[in-house]
Coordinates of C-alpha atoms in Angstrom, one line a residue:
Chain A
X1 CA 0.2 6.6 46.5
X2 CA 3.4 5.5 48.1
X3 CA 6.7 5.8 46.2
X4 CA 7.0 2.0 46.2
X5 CA 3.6 1.5 44.7
X6 CA 4.3 4.2 42.1
X7 CA 7.5 2.4 41.1
X8 CA 5.6 -0.9 40.8
X9 CA 3.0 0.7 38.6
X10 CA 5.7 2.3 36.5
X11 CA 7.2 -1.1 35.7
X12 CA 3.8 -2.7 35.2
X13 CA 2.9 -0.1 32.6
X14 CA 6.2 -0.7 30.8
X15 CA 5.4 -4.4 30.9
X16 CA 1.9 -3.8 29.6
X17 CA 3.3 -1.8 26.7
X18 CA 5.8 -4.5 25.8
X19 CA 3.2 -7.3 26.0
X20 CA 0.6 -5.6 23.9
X21 CA 3.0 -4.4 21.3
X22 CA 4.5 -7.9 21.2
X23 CA 1.1 -9.5 20.7
X24 CA 0.4 -7.1 17.8
X25 CA 3.8 -7.6 16.2
X26 CA 3.3 -11.4 16.5
X27 CA -0.1 -11.3 14.9
X28 CA 0.6 -8.9 12.1
X29 CA 4.3 -9.4 11.3
X30 CA 5.3 -12.8 12.4
X31 CA 2.2 -14.9 11.7
X32 CA 2.3 -15.7 8.0
X33 CA -1.4 -16.2 7.6
X34 CA -2.5 -12.9 9.2
X35 CA -4.3 -11.1 6.5
X36 CA -6.2 -8.1 7.7
X37 CA -7.0 -7.1 4.2
X38 CA -9.2 -10.2 4.0
X39 CA -10.6 -9.7 7.4
X40 CA -9.3 -13.0 8.5
X41 CA -6.6 -12.5 11.1
X42 CA -7.5 -15.1 13.7
Chain B
X1 CA -10.0 44.6 14.5
X2 CA -11.5 43.5 11.2
X3 CA -13.6 40.4 10.5
X4 CA -10.7 38.2 9.4
X5 CA -8.6 39.0 12.5
X6 CA -11.6 38.2 14.7
X7 CA -12.1 34.8 13.1
X8 CA -8.3 34.1 13.4
X9 CA -8.4 35.1 17.1
X10 CA -11.4 32.8 17.6
X11 CA -9.5 29.9 16.0
X12 CA -6.4 30.6 18.1
X13 CA -8.5 30.6 21.3
X14 CA -10.0 27.3 20.4
X15 CA -7.1 25.4 18.9
X16 CA -3.6 25.3 20.4
X17 CA -0.2 25.3 18.6
X18 CA 0.1 21.6 19.3
X19 CA -3.2 21.0 17.6
X20 CA -2.0 22.6 14.4
X21 CA 1.3 20.7 14.6
X22 CA -0.7 17.5 15.0
X23 CA -2.9 18.4 12.0
X24 CA 0.2 19.0 9.9
X25 CA 1.8 15.7 10.9
X26 CA -1.4 13.8 10.2
X27 CA -1.9 15.5 6.8
X28 CA 1.7 14.9 5.6
X29 CA 1.9 11.3 6.9
X30 CA -1.4 10.5 5.2
X31 CA -0.7 12.0 1.8
X32 CA 2.9 11.2 1.5
X33 CA 2.6 7.5 0.3
X34 CA -0.3 8.4 -2.1
X35 CA 1.6 11.3 -3.6
X36 CA 4.8 9.3 -4.1
X37 CA 3.3 6.0 -5.1
X38 CA 0.2 7.1 -7.0
X39 CA -1.7 4.1 -8.5
X40 CA 1.1 1.9 -7.1
X41 CA -0.2 2.5 -3.6
X42 CA -2.2 -0.1 -1.7
X43 CA -5.9 0.3 -1.2
X44 CA -7.7 -2.3 0.9
X45 CA -9.3 -5.1 -1.1
X46 CA -11.8 -6.4 1.4
X47 CA -15.2 -4.6 1.1
X48 CA -13.4 -1.8 -0.7
X49 CA -11.7 -2.6 -4.1
X50 CA -13.6 -5.9 -4.0
X51 CA -16.9 -4.2 -3.5
X52 CA -18.2 -0.9 -2.3
X53 CA -15.7 1.3 -4.1
X54 CA -16.2 -0.4 -7.4
X55 CA -20.0 -0.1 -6.9
X56 CA -19.6 3.6 -6.9
X57 CA -17.5 3.4 -10.1
X58 CA -20.3 1.3 -11.7
X59 CA -22.9 3.9 -10.7
X60 CA -20.7 6.7 -12.0
X61 CA -20.2 5.0 -15.4
X62 CA -23.9 4.1 -15.7
X63 CA -24.9 7.7 -15.0
X64 CA -27.4 6.5 -12.4
X65 CA -25.6 7.8 -9.4
X66 CA -28.4 10.2 -8.4
X67 CA -31.3 8.4 -10.1
X68 CA -34.3 7.9 -7.9
X69 CA -36.5 5.7 -10.0
X70 CA -37.1 2.1 -9.0
X71 CA -37.4 1.2 -12.6
X72 CA -33.7 1.9 -13.3
X73 CA -31.6 -1.3 -13.7
X74 CA -28.0 -1.8 -14.4
X75 CA -28.4 -4.2 -17.3
X76 CA -24.7 -5.0 -17.4
X77 CA -24.8 -6.5 -13.9
X78 CA -26.2 -10.0 -13.4
X79 CA -29.8 -10.2 -14.7
X80 CA -30.2 -6.4 -14.4
X81 CA -29.5 -5.2 -10.9
X82 CA -31.9 -2.5 -9.6
X83 CA -30.0 0.7 -9.0
X84 CA -31.7 1.2 -5.7
X85 CA -30.1 -1.8 -4.1
X86 CA -26.7 -0.1 -4.5
X87 CA -25.3 2.5 -2.1
X88 CA -26.8 6.0 -2.0
X89 CA -25.6 8.6 -4.5
X90 CA -26.2 11.4 -2.1
X91 CA -23.4 10.7 0.4
X92 CA -20.2 12.6 0.5
X93 CA -18.0 9.6 -0.5
X94 CA -20.3 8.8 -3.4
X95 CA -20.1 12.3 -4.7
X96 CA -16.3 12.5 -4.3
X97 CA -16.0 9.3 -6.3
X98 CA -18.5 10.7 -8.8
X99 CA -16.5 13.9 -9.3
X100 CA -13.0 12.5 -9.2
X101 CA -12.3 8.8 -10.1
X102 CA -12.6 6.2 -7.3
X103 CA -8.9 6.3 -6.5
X104 CA -8.8 10.1 -5.8
X105 CA -12.3 10.1 -4.4
X106 CA -11.3 7.4 -1.9
X107 CA -8.1 9.2 -0.8
X108 CA -9.8 12.5 -0.4
X109 CA -12.8 10.9 1.4
X110 CA -10.4 9.0 3.7
X111 CA -8.6 12.2 4.6
X112 CA -11.7 14.3 5.1
X113 CA -13.4 11.7 7.3
X114 CA -10.4 11.2 9.5
X115 CA -9.8 14.9 9.8
X116 CA -13.4 15.3 10.9
X117 CA -12.6 12.8 13.6
X118 CA -9.4 14.5 14.6
X119 CA -10.9 18.0 14.8
X120 CA -14.1 17.1 16.5
X121 CA -12.4 14.8 19.0
X122 CA -10.2 17.7 20.0
X123 CA -13.2 20.1 20.3
X124 CA -15.1 17.6 22.3
X125 CA -12.2 17.1 24.7
X126 CA -11.6 20.8 25.2
X127 CA -15.2 21.7 25.6
X128 CA -16.7 18.9 27.5
X129 CA -14.0 17.0 29.3
X130 CA -12.1 18.0 32.4
X131 CA -8.5 16.9 32.1
X132 CA -6.6 18.8 34.7
X133 CA -3.3 16.9 34.6
X134 CA -2.8 15.7 31.1
X135 CA -0.7 18.1 29.1
X136 CA -1.8 19.5 25.7
X137 CA 0.5 17.4 23.5
X138 CA -0.8 14.3 25.2
X139 CA -4.4 15.3 24.3
X140 CA -3.4 16.0 20.7
X141 CA -1.6 12.7 20.5
X142 CA -4.7 10.8 21.6
X143 CA -6.7 12.7 18.9
X144 CA -4.1 11.6 16.4
X145 CA -4.5 8.0 17.5
X146 CA -8.0 8.2 16.3
X147 CA -6.7 8.9 12.8
X148 CA -4.4 5.9 13.0
X149 CA -7.1 3.2 13.3
X150 CA -7.9 0.8 10.6
X151 CA -11.0 2.2 9.0
X152 CA -13.3 1.5 6.0
X153 CA -13.6 4.7 3.9
X154 CA -16.8 3.6 2.1
X155 CA -18.6 3.7 5.4
X156 CA -17.8 7.3 5.9
X157 CA -17.7 8.8 9.3
X158 CA -19.6 5.9 10.9
X159 CA -16.6 5.5 13.2
X160 CA -14.6 8.7 12.8
X161 CA -17.8 10.7 13.3
X162 CA -18.4 9.5 16.9
X163 CA -16.7 12.5 18.5
X164 CA -18.8 15.0 16.4
X165 CA -21.9 13.1 17.3
X166 CA -20.9 13.1 21.0
X167 CA -20.3 16.8 20.6
X168 CA -23.8 17.2 19.2
X169 CA -25.3 15.2 22.1
X170 CA -23.3 17.2 24.6
X171 CA -24.6 20.5 23.1
X172 CA -28.1 19.1 23.4
X173 CA -27.5 18.1 27.0
X174 CA -26.2 21.5 28.0
X175 CA -29.0 23.2 26.0
X176 CA -26.6 25.2 23.8
X177 CA -27.4 27.1 20.6
X178 CA -29.7 24.7 18.7
X179 CA -28.8 25.7 15.1
X180 CA -25.3 24.2 15.1
X181 CA -26.6 21.1 16.9
X182 CA -29.4 20.5 14.4
X183 CA -26.9 21.0 11.6
X184 CA -24.6 18.3 13.1
X185 CA -27.4 15.8 13.3
X186 CA -28.7 16.6 9.9
X187 CA -25.4 16.4 8.0
X188 CA -24.1 13.3 9.8
X189 CA -26.1 10.8 7.7
X190 CA -24.7 12.3 4.5
X191 CA -21.2 11.4 5.5
X192 CA -21.8 8.0 7.1
X193 CA -23.3 4.6 6.4
X194 CA -26.9 3.9 6.9
X195 CA -26.3 0.2 7.5
X196 CA -23.2 0.6 9.6
X197 CA -24.2 3.3 12.0
X198 CA -27.5 5.0 10.9
X199 CA -29.9 2.3 12.0
X200 CA -28.0 1.8 15.3
X201 CA -27.9 5.5 16.1
X202 CA -31.6 5.8 15.5
X203 CA -32.2 2.8 17.8
X204 CA -30.1 4.3 20.6
X205 CA -31.6 7.7 20.1
X206 CA -35.1 6.2 20.4
X207 CA -34.2 4.4 23.6
X208 CA -32.9 7.6 25.1
X209 CA -36.0 9.6 24.1
X210 CA -38.1 7.0 25.8
X211 CA -36.0 7.3 28.9
X212 CA -36.3 11.1 28.8
X213 CA -40.0 11.0 28.3
X214 CA -41.1 8.2 30.7
X215 CA -38.4 8.1 33.4
X216 CA -36.7 11.5 33.6
X217 CA -39.8 13.5 32.6
X218 CA -37.4 16.0 31.0
X219 CA -38.2 18.8 28.6
X220 CA -37.5 17.0 25.4
X221 CA -38.5 19.4 22.7
X222 CA -34.9 20.0 21.5
X223 CA -34.1 16.3 21.8
X224 CA -37.1 15.6 19.6
X225 CA -36.0 18.3 17.1
X226 CA -32.5 16.9 17.0
X227 CA -33.9 13.4 16.4
X228 CA -36.1 14.8 13.6
X229 CA -33.0 16.4 12.0
X230 CA -31.2 13.1 12.1
X231 CA -34.1 11.2 10.7
X232 CA -34.7 13.8 8.0
X233 CA -30.9 13.7 7.1
X234 CA -31.0 9.9 7.1
X235 CA -34.0 9.7 4.8
X236 CA -32.6 12.3 2.3
X237 CA -29.2 10.8 2.3
X238 CA -30.5 7.3 1.7
X239 CA -33.6 8.1 -0.2
X240 CA -32.7 5.6 -3.0
X241 CA -32.2 2.7 -0.7
X242 CA -35.3 3.4 1.4
X243 CA -37.4 4.0 -1.7
X244 CA -36.1 0.8 -3.2
X245 CA -36.6 -1.2 0.0
X246 CA -40.2 -0.1 0.3
X247 CA -41.4 0.1 -3.3
X248 CA -39.2 -2.1 -5.4
X249 CA -41.3 -4.0 -8.0
X250 CA -42.9 -7.3 -7.0
X251 CA -40.7 -9.5 -9.1
X252 CA -37.6 -8.6 -7.0
X253 CA -37.0 -10.5 -3.9
X254 CA -33.7 -10.0 -2.1
X255 CA -31.4 -12.9 -1.7
X256 CA -31.0 -11.8 2.0
X257 CA -34.4 -13.3 2.9
X258 CA -32.7 -16.7 2.3
X259 CA -29.9 -16.0 4.8
X260 CA -29.3 -18.8 7.2
X261 CA -26.3 -18.3 9.5
X262 CA -26.9 -21.3 11.7
X263 CA -26.0 -24.9 11.1
X264 CA -26.2 -25.4 14.8
X265 CA -27.9 -24.0 17.9
X266 CA -25.8 -21.1 19.2
X267 CA -23.7 -22.2 22.2
X268 CA -22.1 -20.5 25.1
X269 CA -18.6 -21.5 24.1
X270 CA -18.9 -19.8 20.7
X271 CA -20.4 -16.7 22.4
X272 CA -17.6 -16.5 25.0
X273 CA -15.0 -16.8 22.3
X274 CA -16.7 -14.0 20.4
X275 CA -16.8 -12.0 23.6
X276 CA -13.1 -12.1 24.2
X277 CA -12.2 -11.8 20.6
X278 CA -14.4 -8.7 20.2
X279 CA -13.3 -7.2 23.5
X280 CA -9.6 -7.4 22.9
X281 CA -9.4 -7.0 19.1
X282 CA -12.8 -5.4 18.3
X283 CA -13.8 -6.0 14.7
X284 CA -11.8 -5.6 11.6
X285 CA -14.4 -3.3 10.1
X286 CA -14.0 -1.0 13.1
X287 CA -10.4 -1.2 14.2
X288 CA -8.1 -3.9 15.4
X289 CA -6.4 -4.2 18.8
X290 CA -7.4 -0.8 19.8
X291 CA -8.3 -2.1 23.3
X292 CA -5.5 -4.4 24.4
X293 CA -3.2 -1.8 25.9
X294 CA -6.0 0.7 26.9
X295 CA -7.7 -2.0 28.9
X296 CA -4.6 -2.7 30.9
X297 CA -3.9 1.0 31.5
X298 CA -7.6 1.4 32.6
X299 CA -7.4 -1.5 35.1
X300 CA -4.2 -0.1 36.6
X301 CA -5.4 3.5 36.9
X302 CA -8.9 2.7 38.0
X303 CA -8.3 0.0 40.6
X304 CA -4.8 1.1 41.5
X305 CA -5.0 4.9 41.6
X306 CA -8.4 6.6 41.4
X307 CA -11.8 5.4 40.6
X308 CA -13.2 7.8 38.0
X309 CA -17.0 7.3 37.7
X310 CA -16.9 8.3 34.0
X311 CA -14.4 5.8 33.0
X312 CA -16.5 3.2 34.8
X313 CA -19.6 4.2 33.0
X314 CA -17.9 4.1 29.7
X315 CA -16.4 0.7 30.5
X316 CA -19.8 -0.7 31.3
X317 CA -21.1 0.6 28.0
X318 CA -18.2 -1.1 26.2
X319 CA -18.9 -4.4 28.0
X320 CA -22.6 -4.1 27.2
X321 CA -21.9 -3.6 23.5
X322 CA -19.4 -6.5 23.4
X323 CA -22.0 -8.7 25.2
X324 CA -24.7 -7.7 22.8
X325 CA -22.3 -8.7 19.9
X326 CA -21.3 -12.0 21.5
X327 CA -24.8 -13.2 22.3
X328 CA -26.6 -11.6 19.4
X329 CA -26.5 -15.0 17.6
X330 CA -29.1 -16.2 20.1
X331 CA -31.4 -13.3 19.1
X332 CA -30.8 -14.0 15.5
X333 CA -31.4 -17.7 16.0
X334 CA -34.8 -17.2 17.7
X335 CA -35.9 -14.6 15.2
X336 CA -35.0 -16.3 12.0
X337 CA -38.6 -16.1 10.7
X338 CA -38.5 -12.3 11.0
X339 CA -36.9 -11.3 7.7
X340 CA -36.4 -7.7 8.7
X341 CA -34.1 -8.7 11.7
X342 CA -32.4 -11.4 9.6
X343 CA -31.6 -9.0 6.8
X344 CA -30.4 -6.0 8.8
X345 CA -28.3 -7.6 11.5
X346 CA -28.7 -5.3 14.5
X347 CA -25.4 -6.3 16.2
X348 CA -23.3 -3.5 14.6
X349 CA -22.8 -1.3 17.7
X350 CA -19.1 -2.0 17.6
X351 CA -18.7 1.3 15.6
X352 CA -18.9 3.1 19.0
X353 CA -16.0 1.2 20.5
X354 CA -12.8 3.0 19.3
X355 CA -14.2 6.4 20.5
X356 CA -15.2 4.9 23.8
X357 CA -11.8 3.2 24.3
X358 CA -10.0 6.5 23.6
X359 CA -12.2 8.3 26.1
X360 CA -11.1 5.7 28.7
X361 CA -7.5 6.2 27.6
X362 CA -7.8 10.0 28.1
X363 CA -9.3 9.6 31.6
X364 CA -6.7 7.0 32.6
X365 CA -3.8 9.1 31.3
X366 CA -5.1 12.1 33.2
X367 CA -5.1 9.9 36.4
X368 CA -1.6 8.7 35.7
X369 CA -0.4 12.3 35.0
X370 CA -0.9 13.2 38.6
X371 CA 2.3 11.4 39.6
X372 CA 5.7 12.5 38.6
X373 CA 7.2 9.0 37.9
X374 CA 4.1 7.6 36.3
X375 CA 3.6 10.6 34.1
X376 CA 6.9 9.7 32.5
X377 CA 5.2 6.6 31.0
X378 CA 2.6 8.6 29.1
X379 CA 4.8 9.1 26.0
X380 CA 5.6 5.4 26.1
X381 CA 1.9 4.5 26.3
X382 CA 1.0 6.8 23.5
X383 CA 3.8 5.6 21.2
X384 CA 3.1 2.0 21.9
X385 CA -0.6 2.5 21.1
X386 CA 0.4 4.3 17.9
X387 CA 2.6 1.4 16.9
X388 CA -0.1 -1.1 17.7
X389 CA -2.6 0.8 15.5
X390 CA 0.0 1.3 12.8
X391 CA 0.8 -2.4 12.6
X392 CA -2.9 -3.3 12.7
X393 CA -3.8 -0.9 9.9
X394 CA -3.2 -2.7 6.6
X395 CA -3.3 0.4 4.5
X396 CA -0.6 2.4 6.4
X397 CA 1.4 -0.8 6.9
X398 CA 1.5 -1.8 3.2
X399 CA 1.9 1.7 1.9
X400 CA 4.8 2.4 4.1
X401 CA 6.3 -1.0 3.3
X402 CA 6.1 -0.1 -0.4
X403 CA 7.4 3.3 0.2
X404 CA 10.5 2.1 2.1
X405 CA 11.1 -0.6 -0.5
X406 CA 10.3 -3.6 1.6
X407 CA 9.0 -6.7 -0.1
X408 CA 5.2 -6.5 -0.1
X409 CA 3.0 -9.2 -1.7
X410 CA -0.1 -7.2 -1.3
X411 CA -1.3 -5.8 -4.7
X412 CA -1.3 -2.1 -5.4
X413 CA -4.4 -0.4 -6.9
X414 CA -2.8 -0.7 -10.3
X415 CA -2.0 -4.4 -9.8
X416 CA -5.2 -5.5 -8.3
X417 CA -7.4 -3.8 -10.9
X418 CA -5.1 -5.1 -13.6
X419 CA -5.0 -1.7 -15.3
X420 CA -2.3 -2.7 -17.8
X421 CA -3.6 -6.2 -18.6
X422 CA -7.1 -4.9 -19.3
X423 CA -5.8 -2.4 -21.9
X424 CA -4.8 -5.5 -23.9
X425 CA -7.9 -7.5 -23.0
X426 CA -10.2 -4.7 -24.3
X427 CA -8.5 -5.1 -27.7
X428 CA -9.5 -8.8 -27.8
X429 CA -12.9 -8.5 -26.2
X430 CA -14.7 -5.2 -26.4
X431 CA -16.5 -4.3 -23.3
X432 CA -20.0 -4.3 -24.8
X433 CA -23.1 -5.5 -23.0
X434 CA -23.3 -8.6 -25.2
X435 CA -19.9 -9.9 -24.1
X436 CA -20.9 -11.0 -20.6
X437 CA -18.1 -12.1 -18.5
X438 CA -17.8 -14.5 -15.6
X439 CA -14.6 -14.5 -13.5
X440 CA -12.8 -17.5 -12.0
X441 CA -10.3 -16.9 -9.2
X442 CA -10.4 -13.2 -9.5
X443 CA -12.9 -10.8 -8.2
X444 CA -15.7 -9.9 -10.7
X445 CA -15.3 -6.3 -9.6
X446 CA -12.1 -6.2 -11.7
X447 CA -14.1 -6.8 -14.9
X448 CA -16.8 -4.5 -13.6
X449 CA -14.3 -1.8 -13.0
X450 CA -13.3 -2.1 -16.7
X451 CA -16.9 -1.7 -17.7
X452 CA -17.6 -5.3 -18.6
X453 CA -21.0 -6.8 -18.2
X454 CA -20.8 -9.6 -15.6
X455 CA -22.8 -12.6 -14.6
X456 CA -21.2 -12.7 -11.1
X457 CA -20.6 -10.1 -8.5
X458 CA -20.3 -9.2 -4.8
X459 CA -23.5 -7.3 -3.8
X460 CA -25.2 -6.8 -0.5
X461 CA -28.6 -7.2 -2.2
X462 CA -29.5 -8.9 -5.5
X463 CA -32.4 -11.0 -6.8
X464 CA -32.9 -14.3 -5.1
X465 CA -34.3 -15.8 -8.3
X466 CA -31.0 -15.0 -10.0
X467 CA -29.0 -16.6 -7.2
X468 CA -31.0 -19.8 -7.7
X469 CA -30.3 -19.7 -11.5
X470 CA -26.6 -18.9 -10.9
X471 CA -26.3 -21.8 -8.4
X472 CA -26.9 -24.2 -11.3
X473 CA -23.6 -23.2 -12.8
X474 CA -21.6 -24.2 -9.7
X475 CA -23.9 -26.9 -8.4
X476 CA -21.3 -29.7 -8.7
X477 CA -18.5 -27.6 -7.3
X478 CA -20.7 -26.8 -4.3
X479 CA -21.4 -30.5 -3.8
X480 CA -17.7 -31.2 -3.5
X481 CA -17.0 -28.6 -0.9
X482 CA -19.3 -28.1 2.1
X483 CA -17.5 -24.9 3.2
X484 CA -18.2 -23.2 -0.1
X485 CA -21.7 -24.6 -0.2
X486 CA -22.4 -23.2 3.2
X487 CA -20.9 -19.8 2.2
X488 CA -23.0 -19.6 -1.0
X489 CA -26.3 -21.1 0.1
X490 CA -26.5 -19.6 3.6
X491 CA -25.1 -16.2 2.8
X492 CA -24.3 -15.7 -0.9
X493 CA -23.4 -12.0 -1.1
X494 CA -20.4 -13.3 -3.1
X495 CA -22.2 -14.7 -6.1
X496 CA -18.9 -16.1 -7.6
X497 CA -17.8 -18.9 -9.8
X498 CA -16.6 -21.0 -6.9
X499 CA -14.3 -23.9 -7.6
X500 CA -13.5 -26.6 -5.0
X501 CA -9.9 -26.7 -6.0
X502 CA -9.5 -23.0 -5.3
X503 CA -11.2 -23.4 -1.9
X504 CA -12.6 -20.6 0.2
X505 CA -9.6 -20.0 2.3
X506 CA -9.1 -16.6 0.7
X507 CA -12.6 -15.4 1.2
X508 CA -12.4 -13.4 -2.0
X509 CA -11.5 -16.6 -3.8
X510 CA -8.8 -14.6 -5.6
X511 CA -5.7 -16.4 -6.9
X512 CA -2.9 -14.1 -8.0
X513 CA -0.3 -15.4 -10.4
X514 CA 2.0 -15.8 -7.4
X515 CA 0.0 -18.8 -6.5
X516 CA 0.4 -20.4 -9.9
X517 CA -2.5 -22.7 -9.3
X518 CA -4.1 -24.9 -11.9
X519 CA -7.5 -26.4 -11.9
X520 CA -7.6 -30.0 -13.0
X521 CA -11.2 -30.9 -12.6
X522 CA -13.5 -28.0 -12.9
X523 CA -17.2 -29.0 -13.0
X524 CA -19.3 -26.1 -14.1
X525 CA -22.4 -26.0 -16.2
X526 CA -21.3 -24.2 -19.3
X527 CA -24.8 -24.4 -20.9
X528 CA -26.2 -22.6 -17.9
X529 CA -23.5 -19.8 -18.2
X530 CA -24.6 -19.5 -21.9
X531 CA -28.2 -19.5 -20.9
X532 CA -27.6 -16.5 -18.5
X533 CA -25.8 -14.7 -21.3
X534 CA -22.2 -15.5 -20.5
X535 CA -19.7 -15.4 -23.4
X536 CA -16.2 -15.4 -21.8
X537 CA -14.5 -16.5 -18.7
X538 CA -11.6 -14.5 -17.2
X539 CA -9.7 -16.9 -15.1
X540 CA -6.7 -16.3 -12.8
X541 CA -5.6 -19.9 -13.2
X542 CA -5.3 -22.4 -16.0
X543 CA -8.3 -24.7 -16.4
X544 CA -6.7 -28.1 -17.4
X545 CA -10.0 -29.7 -18.4
X546 CA -11.2 -26.6 -20.4
X547 CA -11.8 -28.6 -23.6
X548 CA -14.2 -31.0 -21.8
X549 CA -16.2 -28.0 -20.6
X550 CA -16.3 -26.6 -24.1
X551 CA -14.0 -23.7 -23.2
X552 CA -11.6 -22.4 -25.8
X553 CA -8.5 -20.6 -24.5
X554 CA -8.2 -17.4 -26.5
X555 CA -5.2 -15.8 -24.9
X556 CA -3.2 -15.4 -21.7
X557 CA -2.5 -11.9 -20.6
X558 CA 0.2 -11.0 -18.1
X559 CA 3.1 -13.0 -16.8
X560 CA 4.4 -14.4 -13.6
X561 CA 5.8 -11.0 -12.8
X562 CA 2.4 -9.4 -12.8
X563 CA -0.1 -9.8 -9.9
X564 CA -2.6 -11.4 -12.2
X565 CA -2.0 -13.7 -15.1
X566 CA -5.4 -13.8 -16.8
X567 CA -6.6 -16.7 -19.0
X568 CA -9.3 -15.7 -21.4
X569 CA -11.7 -18.5 -22.3
X570 CA -14.5 -18.4 -24.8
X571 CA -17.6 -20.4 -24.3

């Protein structure tokens, strides 16, 4: 793996982490109707 | 060297310092909210406080937990619910709840099941996986992630036990000492759910045995013996259910034979939606959002760095399980006449997914760990995955919210089961069998928990004839609301006093006092309630037309500050 590709992957992984955490945060903290206890979160 | 020292040395060889630190972190973080909050901690409502857990309480109080007879009926429930349609009394969780009360039994069971997952996952990785680059603390962290997923304790180790089952299969594959392997397969059913994993494991086991016998022509004696151990364990652990299913008296016909899940022919769009939903979020019974980040990491490491054949195989297995789930409605649709398939629902292979996703995560992290810069992202990946699972796990989320003093509208154990209010209610209405209750806007399990006889209830199996009789009570309300009608007529596990004005938005139909709802035009058949033996209604909201229905408001218990404000009506 080239240094350039490694750097690209490094940033891609960070982006993935931010996106997936953001999606979870949006679903369970921001969306008012999300209610996992009732099994109806979508 | 004495025996104790030898055992300690063996343990130290097998488990690292990081493993013990991980175990300590898991234990403290798990028990902390429950110790500090006690009955004020949150325990999941769905399928737990609203169902399975209180069933165990009913069995404990009735004294029929371990009864085998098909003649035994719980006369306080509906028209006399046969004991053998309720969960087995020989599983670990049932006995924990039988020995302690359901609150402590639940917490202990939760801890034991997740600890089994943690320890067995670690053992499986160390013994059967080759991870040359991933450091020890990373491995332990992944094992800890397994303990973070949302998980339904009443279903035992159906999900958490996958590493130990995989450990058993690996032992079989490598022809290791059979005694321990047989023990694993025999004990597993006593700690798991027959419906959620037992049937599916047997199905997969059978398919593999056929493969060994016909295609691989392998020596299968030990595989057959392990299969026998699992079958024997399953039969013994679920003897009441199996005996009930096969030999329950002629007059009993399960309401499940009347299931009808389709108002329309299954379509490809619905299946594709189900596919993506199930792929990225899995199922709320199994865990939520376990796959989103891992899928991305897998794609990057597999296509961008190194193609590991194992992660590919596991990924194909995941896709196959998700496809099966997404398109299972076609199978169900075309086999509607086969009651066995309709009743059992063979689409529950999702319990395998969290373990499979974590295996992919481990392999992907091992690939990433080869490179100096990329390896620096491993702590970030693990912490992000932990936060995702933490946020998606209602129990940890609400408990820690309560612990840190954040506003949390979700009821605690004490609030949901209305422990204080029922001390007062019992003074007004003794919980005798003659005083049959029906609940409106609050789950019937609350009255059942306080040992009241109830006309309604949430049960996975009850008498179809009773459902038809019960329907007469809510006939007019069902006519008003197609959604509720569909829910009750086509499924009906929740045999509740539905009201159109309350709707079915909250599946449980539970109105806490925070909602301050009032019902203005309730149309229920009071005579039918009386005919079935009902004497009182416990309602979570005021019924404005009570007098027209012949209901007399006896008292209101609780205030706006409480989770429930309960209106007691006499018929």
